[in-house]
Short mmCIF file of C-alpha atoms in Angstrom, two decimals:
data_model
loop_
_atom_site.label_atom_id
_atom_site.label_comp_id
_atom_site.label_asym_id
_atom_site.label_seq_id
_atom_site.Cartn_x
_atom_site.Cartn_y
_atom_site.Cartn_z
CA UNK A 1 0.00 0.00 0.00
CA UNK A 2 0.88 3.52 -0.77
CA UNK A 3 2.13 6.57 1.85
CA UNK A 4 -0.23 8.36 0.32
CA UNK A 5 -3.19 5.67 0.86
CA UNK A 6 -2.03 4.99 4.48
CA UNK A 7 -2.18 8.92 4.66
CA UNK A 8 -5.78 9.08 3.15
CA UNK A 9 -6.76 6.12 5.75
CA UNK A 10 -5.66 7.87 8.64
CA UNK A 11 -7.38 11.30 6.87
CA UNK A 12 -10.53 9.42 6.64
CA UNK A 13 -10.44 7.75 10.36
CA UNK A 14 -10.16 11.09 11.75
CA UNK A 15 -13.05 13.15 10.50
CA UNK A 16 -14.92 10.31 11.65
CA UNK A 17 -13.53 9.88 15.16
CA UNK A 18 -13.67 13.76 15.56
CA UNK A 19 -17.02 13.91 14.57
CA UNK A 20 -18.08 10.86 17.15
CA UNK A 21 -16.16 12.86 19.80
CA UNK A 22 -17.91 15.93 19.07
CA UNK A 23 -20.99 13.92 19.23
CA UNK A 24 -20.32 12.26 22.62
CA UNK A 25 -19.28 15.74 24.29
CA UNK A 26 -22.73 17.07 23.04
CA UNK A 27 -24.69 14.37 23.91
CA UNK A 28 -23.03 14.46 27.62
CA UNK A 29 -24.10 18.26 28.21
CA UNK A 30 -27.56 17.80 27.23
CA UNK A 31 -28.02 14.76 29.67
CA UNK A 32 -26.56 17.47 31.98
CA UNK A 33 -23.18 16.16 33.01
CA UNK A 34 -21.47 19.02 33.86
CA UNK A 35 -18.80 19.61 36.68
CA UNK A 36 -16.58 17.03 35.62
CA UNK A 37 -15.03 16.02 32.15
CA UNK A 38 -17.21 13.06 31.99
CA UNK A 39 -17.22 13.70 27.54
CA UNK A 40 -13.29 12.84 27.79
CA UNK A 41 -13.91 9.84 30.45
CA UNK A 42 -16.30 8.60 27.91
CA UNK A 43 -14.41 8.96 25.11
CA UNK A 44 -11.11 7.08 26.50
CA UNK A 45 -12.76 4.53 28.11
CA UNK A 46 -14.30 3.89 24.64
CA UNK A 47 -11.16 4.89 22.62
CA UNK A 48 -9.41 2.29 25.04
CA UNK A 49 -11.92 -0.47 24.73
CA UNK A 50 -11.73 -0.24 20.88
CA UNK A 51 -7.85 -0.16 20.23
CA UNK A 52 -7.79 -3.29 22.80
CA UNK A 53 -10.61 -4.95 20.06
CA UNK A 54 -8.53 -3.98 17.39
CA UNK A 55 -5.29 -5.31 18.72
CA UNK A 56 -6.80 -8.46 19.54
CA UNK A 57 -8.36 -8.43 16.19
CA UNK A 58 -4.88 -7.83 14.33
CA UNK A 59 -3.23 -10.14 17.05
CA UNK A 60 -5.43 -13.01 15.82
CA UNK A 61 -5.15 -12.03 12.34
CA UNK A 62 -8.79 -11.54 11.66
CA UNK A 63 -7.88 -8.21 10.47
CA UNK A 64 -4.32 -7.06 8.65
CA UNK A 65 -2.63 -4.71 10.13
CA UNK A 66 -2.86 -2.35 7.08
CA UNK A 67 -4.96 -0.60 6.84
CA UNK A 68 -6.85 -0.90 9.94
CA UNK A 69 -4.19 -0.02 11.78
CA UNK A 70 -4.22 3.65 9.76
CA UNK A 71 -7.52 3.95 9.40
CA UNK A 72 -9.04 2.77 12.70
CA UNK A 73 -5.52 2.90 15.28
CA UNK A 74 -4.22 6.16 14.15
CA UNK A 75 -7.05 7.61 12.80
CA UNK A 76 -10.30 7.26 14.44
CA UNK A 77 -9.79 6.10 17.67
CA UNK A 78 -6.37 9.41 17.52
CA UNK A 79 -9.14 11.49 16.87
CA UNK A 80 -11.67 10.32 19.25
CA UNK A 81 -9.66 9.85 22.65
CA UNK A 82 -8.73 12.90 24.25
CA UNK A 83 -5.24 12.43 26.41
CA UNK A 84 -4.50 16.12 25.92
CA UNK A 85 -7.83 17.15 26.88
CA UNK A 86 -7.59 14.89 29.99
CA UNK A 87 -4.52 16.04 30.68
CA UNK A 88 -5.96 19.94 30.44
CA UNK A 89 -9.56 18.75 32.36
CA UNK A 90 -6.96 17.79 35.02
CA UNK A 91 -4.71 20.92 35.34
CA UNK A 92 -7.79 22.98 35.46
CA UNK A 93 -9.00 21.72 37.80
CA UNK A 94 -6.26 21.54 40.23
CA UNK A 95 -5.50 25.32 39.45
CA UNK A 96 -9.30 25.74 40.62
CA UNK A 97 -8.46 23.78 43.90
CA UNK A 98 -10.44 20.53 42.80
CA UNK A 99 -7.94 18.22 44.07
CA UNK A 100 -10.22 15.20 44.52
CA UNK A 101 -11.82 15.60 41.61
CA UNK A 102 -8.65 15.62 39.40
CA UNK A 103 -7.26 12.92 41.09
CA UNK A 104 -10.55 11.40 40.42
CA UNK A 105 -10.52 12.30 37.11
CA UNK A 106 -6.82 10.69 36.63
CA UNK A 107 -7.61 7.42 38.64
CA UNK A 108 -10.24 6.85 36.13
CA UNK A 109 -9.07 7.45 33.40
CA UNK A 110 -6.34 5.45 33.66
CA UNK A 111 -7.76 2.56 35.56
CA UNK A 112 -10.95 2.25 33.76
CA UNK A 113 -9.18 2.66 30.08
CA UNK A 114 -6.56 -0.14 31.08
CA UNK A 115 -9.42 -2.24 31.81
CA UNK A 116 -11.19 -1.87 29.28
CA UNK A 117 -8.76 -2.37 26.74
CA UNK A 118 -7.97 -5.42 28.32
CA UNK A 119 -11.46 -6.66 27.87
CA UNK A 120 -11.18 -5.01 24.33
CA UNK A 121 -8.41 -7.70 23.59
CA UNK A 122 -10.09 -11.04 25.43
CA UNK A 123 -13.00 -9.80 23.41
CA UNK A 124 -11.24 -10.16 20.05
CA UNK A 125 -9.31 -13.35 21.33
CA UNK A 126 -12.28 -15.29 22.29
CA UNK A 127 -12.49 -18.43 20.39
CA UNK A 128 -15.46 -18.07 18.35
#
């Protein structure tokens, strides 16, 4: 496969994970979740679960690594999970004195995203 098609993949994966994250932090304000970054909880835990799938997927060689590795790896699930905006939910709101919220916020998003992912893979591994 081409740079240029592996470019295009990853291209592609990202309008469409950036479009499901923009979705997902919508969708959390108007069910009212406000106070906490719950949109970038939801989006990692997700993003986490998904990338574990996929490695399983490519692991077990259901899948090639090319392109879904560009198009879903890189691509959608780059442009749908949020580290930098988790890592900026968290700063702001230590510098507003929300310590046990941010360390909330950083014990589940790492916790709950390694978990998942781990489920992601057994998922994809599961004889079937």
């Amino acid at each position: 496969m081409t740079q240029l098609k592996l470019y295009l993949f990853v291209a592609l994966g990202g309008a469409f994970g950036a479009c499901l994250r923009f979705f997902i932090s919508e969708l959390m304000l108007k069910v009212g979740a406000k106070g906490f970054p719950f949109a970038t909880l939801t989006v990692n835990i997700l993003g986490s679960l998904l990338m574990g799938y996929l490695y399983g997927l490519i692991e077990k060689e259901i899948i090639a690594v090319s392109p879904a590795k560009s198009l879903i790896g890189i691509g959608f699930l780059g442009a749908l999970t949020t580290f930098s905006t988790f890592s900026l939910d968290t700063l702001l709101l230590l510098q507003q004195g929300h310590w046990v919220k941010a360390g909330l916020n950083v014990f589940l998003n790492v916790v709950c995203c390694m978990f998942v992912a781990w489920i992601g893979i057994q998922l994809a591994l599961q004889k079937g």
